[in-house]
Structure formats: C-alpha cells, structure tokens
CSV table of C-alpha atoms in Angstrom, one decimal:
chain,number,residue,atom,x,y,z
A,1074,MET,CA,8.3,66.7,78.2
A,1075,ARG,CA,10.9,67.9,80.6
A,1076,ARG,CA,9.3,66.8,83.5
A,1077,CYS,CA,9.0,63.1,82.5
A,1078,ALA,CA,12.8,63.4,81.1
A,1079,GLU,CA,14.0,65.0,84.4
A,1080,PRO,CA,13.6,61.6,86.5
A,1081,ARG,CA,15.3,59.4,83.8
A,1082,ARG,CA,18.3,61.7,84.3
A,1083,ARG,CA,18.4,61.5,87.6
A,1084,ALA,CA,18.2,58.1,87.8
A,1085,ALA,CA,20.9,57.5,85.0
A,1086,ALA,CA,23.5,60.1,87.1
A,1087,LEU,CA,22.6,57.6,89.9
A,1088,ALA,CA,23.8,54.8,88.0
A,1089,LEU,CA,26.9,56.3,87.0
A,1090,LEU,CA,27.7,57.3,90.7
A,1091,LEU,CA,26.9,53.8,91.6
A,1092,ALA,CA,29.1,52.3,89.1
A,1093,ALA,CA,32.0,54.8,90.1
A,1094,MET,CA,32.2,53.6,93.6
A,1095,PRO,CA,34.7,51.1,94.7
A,1096,TRP,CA,33.2,47.9,95.5
A,1097,THR,CA,33.1,46.8,99.0
A,1098,ALA,CA,31.8,43.4,100.2
A,1099,GLY,CA,29.5,44.4,102.7
A,1100,ALA,CA,27.4,46.2,100.1
A,1101,ALA,CA,27.3,43.0,98.0
A,1102,THR,CA,25.9,40.9,100.9
A,1103,GLY,CA,23.7,43.7,101.8
A,1104,GLY,CA,25.9,44.5,104.9
A,1105,ALA,CA,26.8,41.3,106.2
A,1106,ALA,CA,30.0,39.8,107.0
A,1107,CYS,CA,32.3,37.9,105.2
A,1108,ALA,CA,32.2,34.6,106.7
A,1109,LYS,CA,34.9,33.1,104.8
A,1110,PRO,CA,37.6,35.9,104.0
A,1111,VAL,CA,40.5,35.7,102.5
A,1112,TYR,CA,43.3,38.5,102.2
A,1113,LEU,CA,45.0,38.6,98.4
A,1114,THR,CA,48.2,40.7,98.5
A,1115,PHE,CA,50.5,41.7,95.3
A,1116,ASP,CA,54.4,42.7,96.0
A,1117,THR,CA,55.9,44.7,93.1
A,1118,GLY,CA,57.8,43.0,90.2
A,1119,HIS,CA,58.3,44.3,86.8
A,1120,MET,CA,54.6,45.5,86.5
A,1121,GLU,CA,54.3,43.9,82.8
A,1122,VAL,CA,51.3,41.9,83.9
A,1123,ALA,CA,50.1,44.9,86.3
A,1124,PRO,CA,47.0,46.1,83.8
A,1125,LEU,CA,46.0,42.8,83.5
A,1126,ILE,CA,45.8,42.1,86.9
A,1127,ALA,CA,43.8,45.5,87.6
A,1128,ASP,CA,41.6,44.4,84.8
A,1129,VAL,CA,40.7,40.6,86.5
A,1130,LEU,CA,40.3,42.5,90.1
A,1131,ARG,CA,37.8,45.2,88.5
A,1132,ARG,CA,36.0,42.8,86.6
A,1133,HIS,CA,35.3,40.3,89.7
A,1134,GLN,CA,35.0,43.5,92.2
A,1135,VAL,CA,38.1,42.3,94.0
A,1136,ARG,CA,40.0,44.5,96.5
A,1137,VAL,CA,43.5,43.8,97.8
A,1138,THR,CA,46.4,45.1,99.4
A,1139,PHE,CA,49.3,46.2,97.4
A,1140,PHE,CA,52.8,46.0,98.8
A,1141,ALA,CA,55.2,48.3,96.9
A,1142,ALA,CA,58.8,48.7,96.0
A,1143,ASN,CA,60.5,51.0,93.4
A,1144,GLU,CA,61.7,47.8,91.8
A,1145,ARG,CA,63.1,47.8,88.1
A,1146,THR,CA,60.0,47.4,85.4
A,1147,LYS,CA,60.2,46.4,82.0
A,1148,VAL,CA,58.2,49.9,80.8
A,1149,GLY,CA,59.3,52.9,82.5
A,1150,ASP,CA,60.9,54.2,85.3
A,1151,GLY,CA,60.8,51.6,88.4
A,1152,SER,CA,57.5,50.4,89.8
A,1153,LEU,CA,56.7,53.6,91.9
A,1154,GLY,CA,58.1,55.7,89.0
A,1155,GLU,CA,56.3,58.4,87.1
A,1156,HIS,CA,55.3,56.0,84.3
A,1157,TRP,CA,53.3,53.7,86.7
A,1158,ALA,CA,52.0,56.6,88.8
A,1159,PRO,CA,48.1,56.5,87.2
A,1160,TRP,CA,47.9,53.1,87.7
A,1161,TRP,CA,48.3,53.5,91.3
A,1162,ARG,CA,45.9,56.6,91.7
A,1163,ASP,CA,43.6,54.3,89.5
A,1164,ARG,CA,43.9,51.5,92.3
A,1165,ALA,CA,43.4,53.8,95.0
A,1166,ALA,CA,39.9,54.9,93.3
A,1167,GLU,CA,39.1,51.7,93.2
A,1168,GLY,CA,39.6,50.9,97.0
A,1169,HIS,CA,42.4,49.0,97.5
A,1170,ALA,CA,45.1,49.2,100.3
A,1171,PHE,CA,48.8,49.8,100.3
A,1172,ALA,CA,51.7,49.3,102.0
A,1173,SER,CA,55.4,48.9,102.0
A,1174,HIS,CA,57.6,46.8,100.8
A,1175,THR,CA,61.1,48.8,101.1
A,1176,PHE,CA,62.0,51.3,98.6
A,1177,ASP,CA,64.6,49.6,97.5
A,1178,HIS,CA,63.3,46.2,97.8
A,1179,ALA,CA,65.9,45.8,100.5
A,1180,TYR,CA,66.8,42.3,102.1
A,1181,TRP,CA,67.4,41.4,105.3
A,1182,ARG,CA,71.0,39.3,105.0
A,1183,GLY,CA,71.5,38.9,108.7
A,1184,ASP,CA,71.9,40.8,112.5
A,1185,LEU,CA,74.9,42.6,113.0
A,1186,PRO,CA,76.0,43.4,116.5
A,1187,ALA,CA,74.6,46.8,118.1
A,1188,GLY,CA,76.4,49.7,117.2
A,1189,PRO,CA,78.3,52.1,120.3
A,1190,ASP,CA,74.8,53.7,121.1
A,1191,GLY,CA,73.4,50.2,121.7
A,1192,ALA,CA,70.8,50.3,118.4
A,1193,PRO,CA,70.2,47.3,116.4
A,1194,ARG,CA,72.1,47.1,113.1
A,1195,PHE,CA,71.3,44.6,110.3
A,1196,ARG,CA,73.4,43.6,107.1
A,1197,ILE,CA,71.1,44.7,104.2
A,1198,ARG,CA,71.2,44.4,100.3
A,1199,PRO,CA,69.0,46.0,97.9
A,1200,SER,CA,68.0,44.3,94.5
A,1201,ALA,CA,67.1,47.7,93.2
A,1202,GLY,CA,67.9,51.2,93.4
A,1203,PRO,CA,71.9,52.4,93.4
A,1204,GLN,CA,73.1,50.2,95.4
A,1205,GLU,CA,71.6,47.4,94.0
A,1206,GLY,CA,73.2,44.2,95.0
A,1207,ARG,CA,75.4,45.9,97.5
A,1208,GLU,CA,75.6,44.2,100.8
A,1209,SER,CA,75.9,47.1,103.6
A,1210,ALA,CA,75.3,47.8,107.3
A,1211,MET,CA,71.6,49.6,108.2
A,1212,ASP,CA,70.5,50.6,111.9
A,1213,ALA,CA,67.0,50.1,113.2
A,1214,ALA,CA,66.9,54.3,112.1
A,1215,ALA,CA,68.1,53.9,108.3
A,1216,TYR,CA,65.8,50.7,108.3
A,1217,CYS,CA,62.8,52.2,109.3
A,1218,ALA,CA,63.6,55.1,106.9
A,1219,GLU,CA,63.6,52.5,103.7
A,1220,ILE,CA,60.2,51.3,105.0
A,1221,ALA,CA,59.1,55.2,105.2
A,1222,ARG,CA,60.6,55.9,101.8
A,1223,SER,CA,58.1,53.6,100.1
A,1224,ALA,CA,55.0,54.7,102.0
A,1225,ASP,CA,55.5,58.3,101.4
A,1226,ARG,CA,56.0,57.7,98.0
A,1227,LEU,CA,52.6,55.5,97.6
A,1228,ARG,CA,51.1,58.5,99.4
A,1229,GLN,CA,52.3,60.7,97.0
A,1230,VAL,CA,51.3,59.4,93.9
A,1231,THR,CA,47.6,57.8,95.2
A,1232,GLY,CA,47.0,60.8,97.6
A,1233,VAL,CA,45.7,57.8,99.6
A,1234,ALA,CA,47.4,57.3,103.5
A,1235,PRO,CA,49.2,53.5,103.7
A,1236,LEU,CA,48.6,51.1,106.0
A,1237,PRO,CA,50.9,51.2,108.9
A,1238,LEU,CA,52.1,47.7,107.6
A,1239,PHE,CA,55.0,46.5,105.6
A,1240,ARG,CA,56.2,43.3,104.3
A,1241,ALA,CA,60.4,42.5,103.9
A,1242,PRO,CA,61.6,41.6,100.4
A,1243,GLY,CA,61.2,37.7,100.8
A,1244,GLY,CA,59.4,38.0,103.9
A,1245,LYS,CA,62.9,37.5,105.5
A,1246,THR,CA,63.1,39.0,108.8
A,1247,SER,CA,64.9,38.4,112.3
A,1248,PRO,CA,62.8,39.2,115.6
A,1249,ALA,CA,65.5,42.2,115.9
A,1250,LEU,CA,64.1,43.7,112.4
A,1251,LEU,CA,60.7,43.4,113.3
A,1252,ALA,CA,61.1,45.0,116.6
A,1253,ALA,CA,63.0,47.7,115.3
A,1254,ALA,CA,59.9,48.2,112.4
A,1255,ARG,CA,57.2,47.6,115.0
A,1256,GLY,CA,59.2,50.8,117.2
A,1257,CYS,CA,58.9,53.0,114.4
A,1258,GLY,CA,54.8,52.1,113.7
A,1259,TYR,CA,55.0,49.2,111.2
A,1260,ALA,CA,53.8,45.9,111.6
A,1261,HIS,CA,55.1,43.0,109.1
A,1262,VAL,CA,52.8,41.4,107.0
A,1263,GLY,CA,53.8,37.4,105.8
A,1264,TRP,CA,51.5,34.9,104.4
A,1265,ALA,CA,50.1,31.5,104.9
A,1266,PRO,CA,51.8,28.7,103.7
A,1267,ALA,CA,48.6,27.8,101.4
A,1268,GLY,CA,48.7,31.7,100.6
A,1269,PHE,CA,52.2,30.9,98.7
A,1270,LEU,CA,50.7,31.2,95.4
A,1271,GLY,CA,53.7,29.8,93.4
A,1272,ASP,CA,54.4,32.8,91.0
A,1273,GLU,CA,58.2,32.6,92.0
A,1274,LEU,CA,58.4,29.2,91.0
A,1275,PRO,CA,60.0,28.0,88.1
A,1276,SER,CA,57.2,27.5,85.5
A,1277,GLU,CA,59.3,24.0,84.2
A,1278,LYS,CA,58.3,22.2,87.5
A,1279,PHE,CA,55.2,24.1,88.5
A,1280,SER,CA,52.7,24.7,85.8
A,1281,ASN,CA,49.9,26.8,86.0
A,1282,PRO,CA,47.1,24.3,86.2
A,1283,ALA,CA,49.1,22.6,89.1
A,1284,LEU,CA,49.5,25.6,91.2
A,1285,LEU,CA,45.6,26.7,90.5
A,1286,GLN,CA,44.9,23.1,91.7
A,1287,LYS,CA,46.8,23.7,94.7
A,1288,ALA,CA,45.6,26.6,95.9
A,1289,LEU,CA,42.1,26.1,95.8
A,1290,ARG,CA,42.7,22.8,97.3
A,1291,ASP,CA,44.8,24.5,100.1
A,1292,ILE,CA,43.6,27.6,100.9
A,1293,ARG,CA,41.1,28.3,104.3
A,1294,PRO,CA,39.3,31.1,105.7
A,1295,GLY,CA,41.6,34.0,106.8
A,1296,ASP,CA,44.8,33.4,104.7
A,1297,ILE,CA,46.7,35.6,103.6
A,1298,LEU,CA,47.8,34.9,99.9
A,1299,LEU,CA,50.9,36.1,98.4
A,1300,ALA,CA,51.4,37.1,94.2
A,1301,HIS,CA,53.1,39.3,92.3
A,1302,LEU,CA,52.6,42.4,89.6
A,1303,GLY,CA,55.4,40.2,87.5
A,1304,ILE,CA,58.0,37.8,87.9
A,1305,TRP,CA,61.2,37.9,85.6
A,1306,SER,CA,62.5,34.7,85.9
A,1307,ARG,CA,59.0,32.4,85.3
A,1308,LYS,CA,58.8,31.7,81.9
A,1309,ASP,CA,54.6,31.0,81.8
A,1310,ALA,CA,53.4,34.1,83.2
A,1311,TRP,CA,51.5,33.5,86.3
A,1312,ALA,CA,49.2,36.2,85.8
A,1313,PRO,CA,46.5,36.8,84.6
A,1314,ALA,CA,46.1,33.1,83.6
A,1315,VAL,CA,46.0,31.4,87.1
A,1316,LEU,CA,44.5,34.9,88.8
A,1317,GLU,CA,41.2,34.9,87.2
A,1318,PRO,CA,40.7,31.2,87.5
A,1319,LEU,CA,41.5,31.1,91.5
A,1320,VAL,CA,39.4,34.3,92.5
A,1321,THR,CA,36.1,32.6,90.6
A,1322,GLY,CA,37.2,29.4,91.9
A,1323,LEU,CA,37.1,30.6,95.5
A,1324,GLN,CA,34.3,32.7,95.1
A,1325,ALA,CA,32.3,29.8,93.9
A,1326,LYS,CA,33.2,28.1,97.1
A,1327,GLY,CA,31.8,30.9,99.3
A,1328,PHE,CA,35.4,32.9,100.0
A,1329,CYS,CA,35.3,36.5,99.9
A,1330,PHE,CA,38.2,39.1,99.3
A,1331,GLU,CA,39.1,41.7,101.8
A,1332,THR,CA,42.0,43.7,102.3
A,1333,LEU,CA,44.2,44.1,105.2
A,1334,ARG,CA,42.2,46.8,107.0
A,1335,ALA,CA,39.9,44.2,108.2
A,1336,HIS,CA,42.2,41.3,109.2
A,1337,PRO,CA,42.3,40.4,112.5
A,1338,ASP,CA,45.6,40.3,113.4
A,1339,TYR,CA,46.4,43.9,112.2
A,1340,ARG,CA,42.6,46.1,112.5
A,1341,ASP,CA,43.6,47.4,116.3
A,1342,TRP,CA,47.1,48.1,114.9
A,1343,ILE,CA,46.0,50.2,111.9
A,1344,ALA,CA,43.3,51.5,114.3
A,1345,ARG,CA,45.8,52.5,116.8
A,1346,HIS,CA,48.7,53.7,114.2
A,1347,GLY,CA,46.6,55.1,111.3
A,1348,ALA,CA,48.5,56.6,108.7
A,1349,ARG,CA,52.1,57.1,109.2
A,1350,PRO,CA,53.4,60.6,109.5
A,1351,ALA,CA,55.6,61.5,106.4
A,1352,GLY,CA,59.0,60.7,106.7
A,1353,ARG,CA,58.2,58.4,109.3
C-alpha cells in the first residue's frame, strides 16, 4: 500500500509546487514568444481596490509592473507603509515587477536656473509626505534621492530588486529632468496614447463602459497601459469593474501581458543597469 500511495503523494506535491510558481507567458504558450504583447502598469493610489485588482490579475494569470510612491491611503499608513507591506510581498511572490514613482509623489513643476555648481534644478511639489502641496527647489541629486527612496522601500518590503526605471507623477518631465534621472541610473516610463485607460477621469463624463470600449478598440501590440490602485476623485471606481473585461477582452483578441522587463525599449537598459544599489 505504501508503494502505491507514494507516487500519488509525489504527484500531489508536484501539483502544489507548480500551482505556487509565478505564471509566465512563455510557460502558457509552450515557450513561444508573445506575438501581441501589451504592458499593463499600475501607479499607486488610495489602495482600496488593490486587493480586488490583485484577485483579477491572479485569476487571469497576468503579470504587471507597479510604480510605487508612498501615497495617502484610505486604510493604513500610506501605500508603502507597514499596513500594505504584506500586499506588496504577495505581488512579488507572483512574479510582478516594481519600479519607483518617487517616494512623496513629487510632481515636476518646471525647470530652474542651474545652481552655483552648474547642476540642474527643478521646481517640485509633492502630493504626499511632510511637504505635501508645498513647492520647493530640488537639484538633480535630491531628485535622484527621491526616486531611489521609493526603490529602496520597495526592495525592503518585497525582497525583490526594483527595475532601474521610474515614472514621474502625472508623467510630467522635462529634458533636463530626464537627463538627471538617467545620470543616476533611472530611465523614465510613460504610456501609449491608447494606453491611458481613463481611471483618472470623472465618471460623470467618462463611464466605465465607454472607457472599456475605447481601450478594446484602440490598444495596439507594444502599448504600455496605465491605471492606478485607486483614484480619490472618481466616483464610479474603474477597477476592478473595467479591469477584468479589459483583460479577458484583450486576451480574446490574442494579446498577452508582459512586465516591462521584456519591453524592447527598456530591456537593454535593465540589462546594463540591473538593480540599483540601495541609496542610489
């Protein structure tokens, strides 16, 4: 009896192991490259819908790239605080990718004349943290530190090295800001025009069905898509109402989802720069 039961026990253990492994597109397609990739990304927000978003991604075996800032949340001590740390760890275990959104969600507001040392300077206004809503000058080194602070926190809570990428809040940048960030090892990631999924727009004018229809009509292979883990101003929450039919609709049209690790515009940069050292 023991000899008959042993293969069953080994098979059951193997099934559990495979179920726990992060899903990959290659595994689902027998190793074939994805012919119609899209790159779904999420910026942080109030986090109320984050567990529901995670459920949708897990259910449909979709991996995404999260750009994180320590934003104010409906529950807990900020999106990168201790309350949400287990949520981030679970996403790391599922194989998602992570990158900085600046720690205090610091908006670029304009370039300033260079300092006495010739270093570029910027007008920056955070929408989170102790300087929330206050505009101040920040030089290139300070802005790099602001990017790195979020990356370091992500590394701390997930145990995974973030990508050497960042997204400026609102996508607002200048050539000087982008050059400063690249000088300290971070490439900026925007989104495709069709990839703006509209969850920041007022629901009274832009309904969820209309946003879904537009996305399914306009998204093309290679597009970077943008949504959030909760938007304070939208009354009719976009996620997960639109997320699940968007995912299944795109998959039905032959699209597959990849993290930015696989994006042709960033693969070489990631390979050259790899994980950023802590504090850089």
